[in-house]
Amino acid sequence: MASARPSSFQKLIPTMKQFVRNYSAPGEGTVPPSKAKYVPSSGTYPKGFLASSAHVGVKASNTRFDDLTLIASETPCSGAAVFTKNKFQAAPVTVSRDTLNRRSGAGIRSVVVNSGCANAVTGRGGIEDAIAMGQKADNCFENNDDGKGSRSIVMSTGVIGQRLPIQKILDKIPAAHETLGNEHSHWLKAARAICTTDTFPKLLSRQFSLPSSPNTTYSVVGMTKGAGMIHPNMATLLGIICTDAPIAPAALQPLLTAAVTKSFNSISVDGDTSTNDTVAILANGAAGGSEIADQASAGYSELQTVLTDFAADLAQLVVRDGEGATKFVTIRVVNAASYEDAKKVASTIARSPLVKTALYGKDANWGRILCATGYADGVDSVVPEQTSVSFIPTDGSEELKLLVKGEPEKVDESRAAQILEAEDLEILVRLSETPGEEAVYWTCDFSHEYVTINGDYRT
């Protein structure tokens, strides 16, 4: 006769229910209610740029969602990009870098992106596929061959180690070209089509002005994808930024590199860096005004601020969509001897699994923050007896001091728990009482769902 006592498996059932996924898996297309506020319902888009998407079915399981994006300038424009530093660089990274180098960042017409397959670690065949994607996009525009090769930047994202269904992709690029447009719906669909495990499309746009052309209003649009494998430099992350400001290639690359340093290279979800990371920027000058020719040009520094702030806001959307994340965490390290020291400390805290799991558990375990601060590699600014750690609430109330100049505070655990209930949190680390350099990093917590998502990613 069977025992009336519950079996071990039956005992596990209540626990297993905690692990039922409640994120929006790729292909489901449903934006979680908590993320809907980050999806724009309108935008202000740059002149002379167009966007579209098309359904290829790169993954056999994707039978209805667009997975090909095309972004185009109506005229040849300046282009620049920052790429992953992973030694196993995907074919589209290699091909796009070569394209920009051969053209010295001039005469770019489009960016073509597929999701569902990364075209990474695919040998010579993968290179040929990436080249073919760029050439097919080139053929959609008027033939103005200047002998410098392709005018298209190519990106891919998805599973590593598999070849693209290249003919299916090539067949759909002309269809994407035919539906190019500058309405909000075009840009939003294009942003959605580059997603993989993302739960919402990441799209931002805004307008700005420059003192060098005070009577001209410029626009910038950006889209990005990424939710996991996120850590500099850069992550399994793609980003595309377009502006109608007149920026020469000589100015565009340093502008983007500086902006990425304090945005896409200042975020971490899980400490993993991928093979395909690319952030590209196009500038066509369609709005007119004085050209930003180089770093000495009037308006360069103001434009740097605009692009850096915009890129930071775009990058933060990636963290807000971190796989399985429940918290958005700003880590601010101040009073360091150098910016590099401050950023290394912030980065170390951001990727600590113990810090991230404590945040998920709403545990004010500041010892883990302090521990990560102490083992930050190559940092000379950390002096234990001068280090302070605080939580900064998002409601504007007074900071909760956890450690002051190396001495632990008596923590109000109920207030700490209340602060940790909020979706947003700032951790402030003062390395000394002497004013110094500051760095900001954005990260999220680790939950059970992170394992669930990545345990079945390929299926």
CSV table of C-alpha atoms in Angstrom, one decimal:
chain,number,residue,atom,x,y,z
A,1,MET,CA,0.0,0.0,0.0
A,2,ALA,CA,1.4,3.4,-1.0
A,3,SER,CA,2.5,5.7,1.8
A,4,ALA,CA,0.2,8.6,2.7
A,5,ARG,CA,3.2,10.8,3.1
A,6,PRO,CA,4.0,13.0,0.1
A,7,SER,CA,6.8,11.8,-2.1
A,8,SER,CA,10.0,13.9,-2.6
A,9,PHE,CA,8.7,14.9,-6.0
A,10,GLN,CA,5.4,16.1,-4.6
A,11,LYS,CA,7.2,18.1,-2.0
A,12,LEU,CA,9.1,19.9,-4.8
A,13,ILE,CA,5.9,20.9,-6.7
A,14,PRO,CA,5.3,24.1,-4.7
A,15,THR,CA,9.0,25.1,-5.2
A,16,MET,CA,8.9,24.3,-8.9
A,17,LYS,CA,6.0,26.6,-9.4
A,18,GLN,CA,8.2,29.5,-8.4
A,19,PHE,CA,10.3,28.8,-11.5
A,20,VAL,CA,7.5,29.0,-14.1
A,21,ARG,CA,8.7,31.6,-16.6
A,22,ASN,CA,6.8,34.8,-16.6
A,23,TYR,CA,8.9,36.7,-19.1
A,24,SER,CA,8.0,37.1,-22.8
A,25,ALA,CA,9.9,34.5,-24.7
A,26,PRO,CA,11.2,35.2,-28.2
A,27,GLY,CA,8.5,34.8,-30.7
A,28,GLU,CA,5.7,35.4,-28.4
A,29,GLY,CA,5.7,39.1,-29.2
A,30,THR,CA,4.0,40.1,-26.0
A,31,VAL,CA,5.4,43.1,-24.0
A,32,PRO,CA,5.1,42.5,-20.3
A,33,PRO,CA,2.8,45.2,-18.6
A,34,SER,CA,5.7,46.3,-16.5
A,35,LYS,CA,7.8,47.1,-19.6
A,36,ALA,CA,5.1,48.7,-21.7
A,37,LYS,CA,6.0,52.2,-20.3
A,38,TYR,CA,9.4,52.0,-22.1
A,39,VAL,CA,7.9,51.5,-25.6
A,40,PRO,CA,7.3,54.9,-27.3
A,41,SER,CA,4.0,55.6,-28.9
A,42,SER,CA,5.4,58.4,-31.1
A,43,GLY,CA,8.8,59.9,-32.0
A,44,THR,CA,10.6,62.7,-33.8
A,45,TYR,CA,12.7,61.1,-36.5
A,46,PRO,CA,15.7,62.5,-38.5
A,47,LYS,CA,15.2,63.8,-42.0
A,48,GLY,CA,16.5,61.6,-44.8
A,49,PHE,CA,16.5,58.3,-42.9
A,50,LEU,CA,14.1,55.4,-43.5
A,51,ALA,CA,13.4,52.1,-41.7
A,52,SER,CA,11.6,48.9,-42.4
A,53,SER,CA,11.4,45.2,-41.4
A,54,ALA,CA,10.5,41.9,-43.0
A,55,HIS,CA,9.8,38.3,-42.0
A,56,VAL,CA,12.4,35.8,-43.0
A,57,GLY,CA,12.0,33.0,-40.5
A,58,VAL,CA,15.7,32.7,-39.8
A,59,LYS,CA,14.7,30.4,-36.9
A,60,ALA,CA,12.3,27.7,-38.1
A,61,SER,CA,10.2,28.2,-35.0
A,62,ASN,CA,9.6,31.9,-36.0
A,63,THR,CA,6.6,31.6,-38.3
A,64,ARG,CA,5.2,35.1,-38.1
A,65,PHE,CA,7.4,37.8,-36.5
A,66,ASP,CA,9.7,40.1,-38.5
A,67,ASP,CA,13.4,39.2,-38.1
A,68,LEU,CA,15.1,41.4,-40.8
A,69,THR,CA,15.7,45.1,-40.4
A,70,LEU,CA,16.8,47.6,-42.9
A,71,ILE,CA,17.8,51.2,-42.1
A,72,ALA,CA,18.7,53.5,-45.0
A,73,SER,CA,19.8,57.0,-45.7
A,74,GLU,CA,18.3,58.7,-48.8
A,75,THR,CA,21.8,60.0,-49.6
A,76,PRO,CA,25.3,58.5,-49.0
A,77,CYS,CA,26.3,59.5,-45.5
A,78,SER,CA,29.0,59.4,-42.8
A,79,GLY,CA,29.2,56.2,-40.8
A,80,ALA,CA,31.1,54.9,-37.8
A,81,ALA,CA,31.0,51.9,-35.5
A,82,VAL,CA,32.4,50.4,-32.3
A,83,PHE,CA,32.7,46.6,-32.2
A,84,THR,CA,33.2,43.8,-29.7
A,85,LYS,CA,36.6,43.0,-28.4
A,86,ASN,CA,35.9,39.3,-28.2
A,87,LYS,CA,38.6,37.4,-30.1
A,88,PHE,CA,35.9,35.2,-31.8
A,89,GLN,CA,34.5,38.0,-33.8
A,90,ALA,CA,31.4,37.2,-35.9
A,91,ALA,CA,31.5,37.4,-39.7
A,92,PRO,CA,29.3,40.6,-39.8
A,93,VAL,CA,31.7,42.3,-37.4
A,94,THR,CA,34.7,41.5,-39.6
A,95,VAL,CA,32.9,42.5,-42.8
A,96,SER,CA,31.4,45.8,-41.4
A,97,ARG,CA,34.7,46.9,-40.0
A,98,ASP,CA,36.4,46.2,-43.4
A,99,THR,CA,33.6,48.2,-45.1
A,100,LEU,CA,34.1,51.3,-42.9
A,101,ASN,CA,37.8,51.1,-43.1
A,102,ARG,CA,37.8,50.9,-46.9
A,103,ARG,CA,35.4,53.8,-47.2
A,104,SER,CA,37.0,55.8,-44.4
A,105,GLY,CA,33.5,56.1,-42.9
A,106,ALA,CA,32.1,57.9,-46.0
A,107,GLY,CA,29.4,57.1,-48.5
A,108,ILE,CA,27.4,54.6,-46.3
A,109,ARG,CA,23.8,54.0,-47.4
A,110,SER,CA,22.3,51.4,-45.1
A,111,VAL,CA,22.4,49.0,-42.2
A,112,VAL,CA,20.9,45.5,-42.7
A,113,VAL,CA,20.3,43.3,-39.7
A,114,ASN,CA,19.0,39.8,-39.1
A,115,SER,CA,18.0,38.2,-35.8
A,116,GLY,CA,17.7,34.5,-35.0
A,117,CYS,CA,21.3,33.6,-36.0
A,118,ALA,CA,24.5,35.3,-35.1
A,119,ASN,CA,26.6,34.1,-38.1
A,120,ALA,CA,29.4,33.7,-35.6
A,121,VAL,CA,32.2,31.1,-35.7
A,122,THR,CA,31.0,30.1,-39.2
A,123,GLY,CA,34.3,30.1,-41.1
A,124,ARG,CA,34.8,31.4,-44.6
A,125,GLY,CA,31.2,30.6,-45.5
A,126,GLY,CA,29.9,33.0,-42.8
A,127,ILE,CA,32.1,35.8,-44.2
A,128,GLU,CA,30.7,35.1,-47.7
A,129,ASP,CA,27.1,35.3,-46.3
A,130,ALA,CA,27.8,38.6,-44.5
A,131,ILE,CA,29.2,40.1,-47.7
A,132,ALA,CA,26.2,38.8,-49.7
A,133,MET,CA,23.8,40.6,-47.3
A,134,GLY,CA,25.7,43.9,-47.8
A,135,GLN,CA,25.8,43.5,-51.5
A,136,LYS,CA,22.1,42.7,-51.7
A,137,ALA,CA,21.3,45.8,-49.7
A,138,ASP,CA,23.6,47.9,-52.0
A,139,ASN,CA,21.7,46.6,-55.1
A,140,CYS,CA,18.5,48.1,-53.8
A,141,PHE,CA,19.9,51.6,-54.3
A,142,GLU,CA,21.0,53.4,-57.4
A,143,ASN,CA,24.3,52.2,-58.8
A,144,ASN,CA,26.9,54.7,-57.9
A,145,ASP,CA,30.0,52.5,-57.6
A,146,ASP,CA,33.0,54.5,-56.5
A,147,GLY,CA,35.4,51.6,-56.4
A,148,LYS,CA,35.4,51.4,-52.6
A,149,GLY,CA,33.1,48.4,-52.3
A,150,SER,CA,29.9,47.9,-50.3
A,151,ARG,CA,28.0,50.9,-48.7
A,152,SER,CA,26.1,48.7,-46.2
A,153,ILE,CA,26.9,47.8,-42.6
A,154,VAL,CA,25.8,44.3,-41.7
A,155,MET,CA,24.8,43.0,-38.3
A,156,SER,CA,23.5,39.6,-37.1
A,157,THR,CA,22.3,38.4,-33.7
A,158,GLY,CA,21.2,35.1,-32.3
A,159,VAL,CA,22.7,31.6,-31.9
A,160,ILE,CA,26.4,31.2,-32.3
A,161,GLY,CA,27.9,28.4,-34.5
A,162,GLN,CA,25.1,28.1,-37.1
A,163,ARG,CA,25.1,29.2,-40.7
A,164,LEU,CA,22.5,31.7,-41.9
A,165,PRO,CA,19.6,30.6,-44.2
A,166,ILE,CA,21.3,33.1,-46.5
A,167,GLN,CA,19.1,32.7,-49.5
A,168,LYS,CA,15.9,33.3,-47.5
A,169,ILE,CA,17.5,36.4,-46.1
A,170,LEU,CA,18.7,37.7,-49.6
A,171,ASP,CA,15.2,37.1,-51.0
A,172,LYS,CA,13.6,39.3,-48.4
A,173,ILE,CA,16.0,42.3,-48.4
A,174,PRO,CA,14.3,43.8,-51.5
A,175,ALA,CA,10.9,43.4,-49.8
A,176,ALA,CA,12.3,45.4,-46.8
A,177,HIS,CA,13.6,48.1,-49.2
A,178,GLU,CA,10.2,48.4,-50.8
A,179,THR,CA,8.5,49.1,-47.5
A,180,LEU,CA,11.0,51.7,-46.2
A,181,GLY,CA,9.4,54.7,-44.4
A,182,ASN,CA,9.9,57.4,-41.8
A,183,GLU,CA,6.7,57.0,-39.8
A,184,HIS,CA,6.8,55.9,-36.1
A,185,SER,CA,5.4,52.5,-37.1
A,186,HIS,CA,8.4,51.9,-39.4
A,187,TRP,CA,10.9,52.6,-36.8
A,188,LEU,CA,9.1,50.6,-34.1
A,189,LYS,CA,8.8,47.5,-36.3
A,190,ALA,CA,12.5,47.8,-37.2
A,191,ALA,CA,13.4,47.9,-33.6
A,192,ARG,CA,11.3,44.9,-32.8
A,193,ALA,CA,12.7,42.8,-35.6
A,194,ILE,CA,16.3,42.9,-34.2
A,195,CYS,CA,15.2,41.5,-30.8
A,196,THR,CA,16.1,38.0,-29.6
A,197,THR,CA,15.3,37.4,-25.9
A,198,ASP,CA,14.3,41.0,-25.5
A,199,THR,CA,10.8,41.5,-24.0
A,200,PHE,CA,10.3,44.9,-25.6
A,201,PRO,CA,11.6,46.9,-28.6
A,202,LYS,CA,14.1,49.5,-27.5
A,203,LEU,CA,13.7,52.7,-29.5
A,204,LEU,CA,14.4,56.3,-28.6
A,205,SER,CA,14.2,59.6,-30.5
A,206,ARG,CA,14.7,63.3,-29.6
A,207,GLN,CA,15.5,66.7,-31.0
A,208,PHE,CA,18.4,69.0,-30.2
A,209,SER,CA,20.2,72.1,-31.3
A,210,LEU,CA,23.8,73.2,-31.5
A,211,PRO,CA,25.4,76.6,-30.9
A,212,SER,CA,27.2,76.3,-34.2
A,213,SER,CA,23.7,76.3,-36.0
A,214,PRO,CA,21.3,77.9,-33.5
A,215,ASN,CA,18.4,78.2,-36.0
A,216,THR,CA,18.5,74.5,-36.9
A,217,THR,CA,16.7,71.7,-35.1
A,218,TYR,CA,18.3,68.3,-35.4
A,219,SER,CA,16.9,64.9,-34.7
A,220,VAL,CA,18.4,61.6,-33.5
A,221,VAL,CA,16.9,58.1,-33.4
A,222,GLY,CA,18.4,55.0,-31.8
A,223,MET,CA,17.4,51.4,-31.5
A,224,THR,CA,19.2,48.7,-29.6
A,225,LYS,CA,18.8,45.1,-28.7
A,226,GLY,CA,20.1,43.0,-25.8
A,227,ALA,CA,19.0,41.4,-22.6
A,228,GLY,CA,21.6,38.8,-21.8
A,229,MET,CA,25.4,38.3,-22.5
A,230,ILE,CA,25.7,42.0,-21.6
A,231,HIS,CA,29.0,43.3,-20.4
A,232,PRO,CA,31.8,45.5,-22.0
A,233,ASN,CA,33.2,45.4,-24.4
A,234,MET,CA,30.3,45.4,-25.3
A,235,ALA,CA,27.8,42.5,-25.0
A,236,THR,CA,25.4,40.5,-27.2
A,237,LEU,CA,24.2,43.8,-28.2
A,238,LEU,CA,23.4,45.7,-31.3
A,239,GLY,CA,22.8,49.5,-31.6
A,240,ILE,CA,22.0,51.8,-34.5
A,241,ILE,CA,21.9,55.5,-34.1
A,242,CYS,CA,20.9,57.9,-37.0
A,243,THR,CA,21.0,61.7,-37.0
A,244,ASP,CA,20.4,64.4,-39.6
A,245,ALA,CA,23.2,66.6,-38.2
A,246,PRO,CA,26.1,67.3,-40.6
A,247,ILE,CA,29.0,65.3,-39.2
A,248,ALA,CA,32.1,64.4,-41.2
A,249,PRO,CA,33.6,60.9,-40.7
A,250,ALA,CA,36.6,62.4,-39.1
A,251,ALA,CA,34.4,63.7,-36.3
A,252,LEU,CA,31.9,60.9,-36.2
A,253,GLN,CA,34.1,58.0,-35.0
A,254,PRO,CA,35.6,59.8,-32.0
A,255,LEU,CA,32.1,61.1,-31.0
A,256,LEU,CA,30.7,57.6,-31.0
A,257,THR,CA,33.7,56.0,-29.3
A,258,ALA,CA,33.5,58.6,-26.4
A,259,ALA,CA,29.7,58.1,-26.2
A,260,VAL,CA,30.0,54.3,-26.0
A,261,THR,CA,32.5,54.5,-23.2
A,262,LYS,CA,30.0,56.1,-20.9
A,263,SER,CA,26.9,54.2,-22.2
A,264,PHE,CA,27.1,50.8,-23.8
A,265,ASN,CA,30.4,50.1,-22.2
A,266,SER,CA,29.0,51.1,-18.8
A,267,ILE,CA,26.3,48.4,-18.5
A,268,SER,CA,26.3,44.8,-17.3
A,269,VAL,CA,23.6,42.2,-17.0
A,270,ASP,CA,25.6,39.0,-16.5
A,271,GLY,CA,29.3,39.7,-17.1
A,272,ASP,CA,29.4,38.0,-20.5
A,273,THR,CA,30.8,39.6,-23.6
A,274,SER,CA,29.6,38.3,-27.0
A,275,THR,CA,31.0,37.8,-30.5
A,276,ASN,CA,28.7,40.2,-32.4
A,277,ASP,CA,28.5,43.4,-30.5
A,278,THR,CA,28.2,46.4,-32.8
A,279,VAL,CA,27.0,50.0,-32.2
A,280,ALA,CA,26.9,52.0,-35.4
A,281,ILE,CA,26.0,55.6,-36.1
A,282,LEU,CA,25.0,57.3,-39.4
A,283,ALA,CA,24.9,61.0,-40.0
A,284,ASN,CA,23.5,62.4,-43.3
A,285,GLY,CA,23.4,66.2,-42.7
A,286,ALA,CA,19.8,66.4,-44.1
A,287,ALA,CA,18.8,69.0,-41.6
A,288,GLY,CA,21.5,71.4,-42.8
A,289,GLY,CA,23.6,73.8,-40.8
A,290,SER,CA,27.4,74.0,-40.2
A,291,GLU,CA,29.3,70.8,-40.6
A,292,ILE,CA,31.1,69.3,-37.6
A,293,ALA,CA,34.3,68.5,-39.5
A,294,ASP,CA,36.6,67.4,-36.7
A,295,GLN,CA,37.1,67.7,-33.0
A,296,ALA,CA,38.1,71.3,-33.3
A,297,SER,CA,34.8,72.3,-35.0
A,298,ALA,CA,32.4,74.7,-33.2
A,299,GLY,CA,29.6,72.6,-31.7
A,300,TYR,CA,31.7,69.4,-31.3
A,301,SER,CA,31.7,69.4,-27.5
A,302,GLU,CA,28.0,70.2,-27.3
A,303,LEU,CA,27.3,67.4,-29.8
A,304,GLN,CA,29.4,65.0,-27.7
A,305,THR,CA,27.2,65.7,-24.7
A,306,VAL,CA,24.0,65.2,-26.7
A,307,LEU,CA,25.2,61.9,-28.2
A,308,THR,CA,26.6,60.6,-24.9
A,309,ASP,CA,23.4,61.3,-22.9
A,310,PHE,CA,21.3,59.8,-25.7
A,311,ALA,CA,23.5,56.7,-25.9
A,312,ALA,CA,23.3,56.3,-22.1
A,313,ASP,CA,19.5,56.5,-22.1
A,314,LEU,CA,19.4,53.9,-24.9
A,315,ALA,CA,21.9,51.6,-23.2
A,316,GLN,CA,19.9,51.8,-19.9
A,317,LEU,CA,16.9,50.2,-21.7
A,318,VAL,CA,19.1,47.1,-22.2
A,319,VAL,CA,19.6,46.8,-18.5
A,320,ARG,CA,15.9,47.4,-17.8
A,321,ASP,CA,15.3,44.4,-20.0
A,322,GLY,CA,18.0,42.2,-18.5
A,323,GLU,CA,17.1,38.5,-18.7
A,324,GLY,CA,14.9,37.7,-15.7
A,325,ALA,CA,15.8,41.0,-14.0
A,326,THR,CA,13.5,42.6,-11.4
A,327,LYS,CA,15.6,45.6,-10.6
A,328,PHE,CA,17.5,48.4,-12.4
A,329,VAL,CA,20.5,49.4,-10.3
A,330,THR,CA,22.7,52.5,-10.7
A,331,ILE,CA,26.2,52.1,-9.2
A,332,ARG,CA,27.9,55.4,-8.6
A,333,VAL,CA,31.5,55.4,-7.5
A,334,VAL,CA,32.9,58.8,-6.5
A,335,ASN,CA,36.1,60.4,-5.1
A,336,ALA,CA,38.4,58.0,-6.9
A,337,ALA,CA,42.0,58.9,-7.9
A,338,SER,CA,41.1,58.4,-11.6
A,339,TYR,CA,38.0,57.8,-13.8
A,340,GLU,CA,39.5,54.4,-14.6
A,341,ASP,CA,39.7,53.4,-11.0
A,342,ALA,CA,36.1,54.5,-10.4
A,343,LYS,CA,34.8,52.6,-13.4
A,344,LYS,CA,36.7,49.4,-12.5
A,345,VAL,CA,35.2,49.4,-9.0
A,346,ALA,CA,31.7,50.1,-10.4
A,347,SER,CA,32.1,47.3,-13.0
A,348,THR,CA,33.3,44.8,-10.4
A,349,ILE,CA,30.3,45.5,-8.2
A,350,ALA,CA,28.0,45.3,-11.2
A,351,ARG,CA,29.1,41.8,-12.2
A,352,SER,CA,29.3,40.3,-8.7
A,353,PRO,CA,26.8,37.3,-8.6
A,354,LEU,CA,26.6,37.7,-4.8
A,355,VAL,CA,25.7,41.4,-5.0
A,356,LYS,CA,23.1,40.7,-7.8
A,357,THR,CA,21.5,37.8,-6.0
A,358,ALA,CA,21.3,39.8,-2.7
A,359,LEU,CA,19.5,42.6,-4.6
A,360,TYR,CA,17.1,40.0,-6.1
A,361,GLY,CA,16.4,38.7,-2.5
A,362,LYS,CA,16.0,42.3,-1.3
A,363,ASP,CA,18.8,41.7,1.2
A,364,ALA,CA,20.8,44.8,2.3
A,365,ASN,CA,24.0,42.7,2.3
A,366,TRP,CA,26.4,45.6,2.0
A,367,GLY,CA,29.3,43.3,2.8
A,368,ARG,CA,29.1,41.8,-0.7
A,369,ILE,CA,29.3,45.3,-2.2
A,370,LEU,CA,32.3,46.1,0.0
A,371,CYS,CA,33.9,42.8,-0.9
A,372,ALA,CA,33.6,43.5,-4.6
A,373,THR,CA,35.0,46.9,-4.1
A,374,GLY,CA,38.0,45.4,-2.4
A,375,TYR,CA,38.9,42.9,-5.1
A,376,ALA,CA,38.5,45.3,-8.1
A,377,ASP,CA,41.6,44.5,-10.2
A,378,GLY,CA,44.3,47.1,-10.6
A,379,VAL,CA,42.7,49.8,-8.5
A,380,ASP,CA,44.9,51.9,-6.2
A,381,SER,CA,42.1,54.2,-5.0
A,382,VAL,CA,40.5,51.9,-2.5
A,383,VAL,CA,41.4,52.8,1.1
A,384,PRO,CA,39.4,50.7,3.5
A,385,GLU,CA,39.3,53.3,6.3
A,386,GLN,CA,38.0,55.9,3.9
A,387,THR,CA,35.4,53.9,2.1
A,388,SER,CA,31.7,54.5,2.6
A,389,VAL,CA,28.7,52.7,1.1
A,390,SER,CA,25.1,53.9,0.9
A,391,PHE,CA,21.7,53.1,-0.7
A,392,ILE,CA,20.2,56.1,-2.4
A,393,PRO,CA,16.3,55.8,-2.5
A,394,THR,CA,14.5,56.7,-5.7
A,395,ASP,CA,11.8,58.6,-3.8
A,396,GLY,CA,14.2,61.5,-3.1
A,397,SER,CA,14.4,60.7,0.7
A,398,GLU,CA,17.7,60.7,2.6
A,399,GLU,CA,20.4,58.2,1.8
A,400,LEU,CA,20.6,55.0,3.9
A,401,LYS,CA,24.2,54.8,5.1
A,402,LEU,CA,25.5,51.3,5.4
A,403,LEU,CA,29.2,51.9,5.9
A,404,VAL,CA,30.9,55.2,6.8
A,405,LYS,CA,34.7,55.6,6.5
A,406,GLY,CA,35.2,51.9,7.0
A,407,GLU,CA,32.9,51.7,10.1
A,408,PRO,CA,29.6,49.8,9.8
A,409,GLU,CA,26.4,51.7,10.6
A,410,LYS,CA,23.5,50.3,12.5
A,411,VAL,CA,21.2,49.6,9.6
A,412,ASP,CA,17.5,50.2,9.8
A,413,GLU,CA,16.6,46.9,8.2
A,414,SER,CA,12.9,47.8,7.7
A,415,ARG,CA,13.9,50.9,5.8
A,416,ALA,CA,16.5,49.0,3.8
A,417,ALA,CA,13.8,46.5,2.9
A,418,GLN,CA,11.5,49.3,1.8
A,419,ILE,CA,14.2,50.8,-0.4
A,420,LEU,CA,14.9,47.4,-2.0
A,421,GLU,CA,11.2,46.9,-2.8
A,422,ALA,CA,11.5,49.6,-5.5
A,423,GLU,CA,12.3,48.7,-9.1
A,424,ASP,CA,15.1,51.3,-9.2
A,425,LEU,CA,18.0,51.6,-6.8
A,426,GLU,CA,21.2,53.5,-6.6
A,427,ILE,CA,24.3,52.2,-4.8
A,428,LEU,CA,26.7,55.0,-3.8
A,429,VAL,CA,30.3,54.1,-3.0
A,430,ARG,CA,32.7,56.9,-1.8
A,431,LEU,CA,36.3,55.8,-2.0
A,432,SER,CA,37.4,58.7,0.1
A,433,GLU,CA,36.3,62.0,1.6
A,434,THR,CA,38.5,63.9,-0.9
A,435,PRO,CA,36.7,65.1,-4.1
A,436,GLY,CA,37.9,63.1,-7.1
A,437,GLU,CA,36.8,61.3,-10.2
A,438,GLU,CA,33.4,59.6,-10.6
A,439,ALA,CA,32.0,56.8,-12.8
A,440,VAL,CA,28.5,55.5,-13.2
A,441,TYR,CA,27.5,51.9,-14.2
A,442,TRP,CA,24.1,50.4,-14.7
A,443,THR,CA,23.2,46.8,-13.9
A,444,CYS,CA,20.4,44.6,-12.7
A,445,ASP,CA,19.8,41.7,-10.3
A,446,PHE,CA,20.0,37.9,-10.9
A,447,SER,CA,16.8,35.9,-10.6
A,448,HIS,CA,15.8,32.3,-11.1
A,449,GLU,CA,14.5,33.2,-14.6
A,450,TYR,CA,17.9,34.1,-15.9
A,451,VAL,CA,18.9,30.4,-15.6
A,452,THR,CA,15.5,29.4,-17.2
A,453,ILE,CA,15.9,31.7,-20.1
A,454,ASN,CA,19.5,30.7,-20.9
A,455,GLY,CA,18.9,27.0,-20.2
A,456,ASP,CA,16.6,26.7,-23.3
A,457,TYR,CA,17.9,29.6,-25.5
A,458,ARG,CA,18.6,27.5,-28.5
A,459,THR,CA,15.1,26.1,-28.7
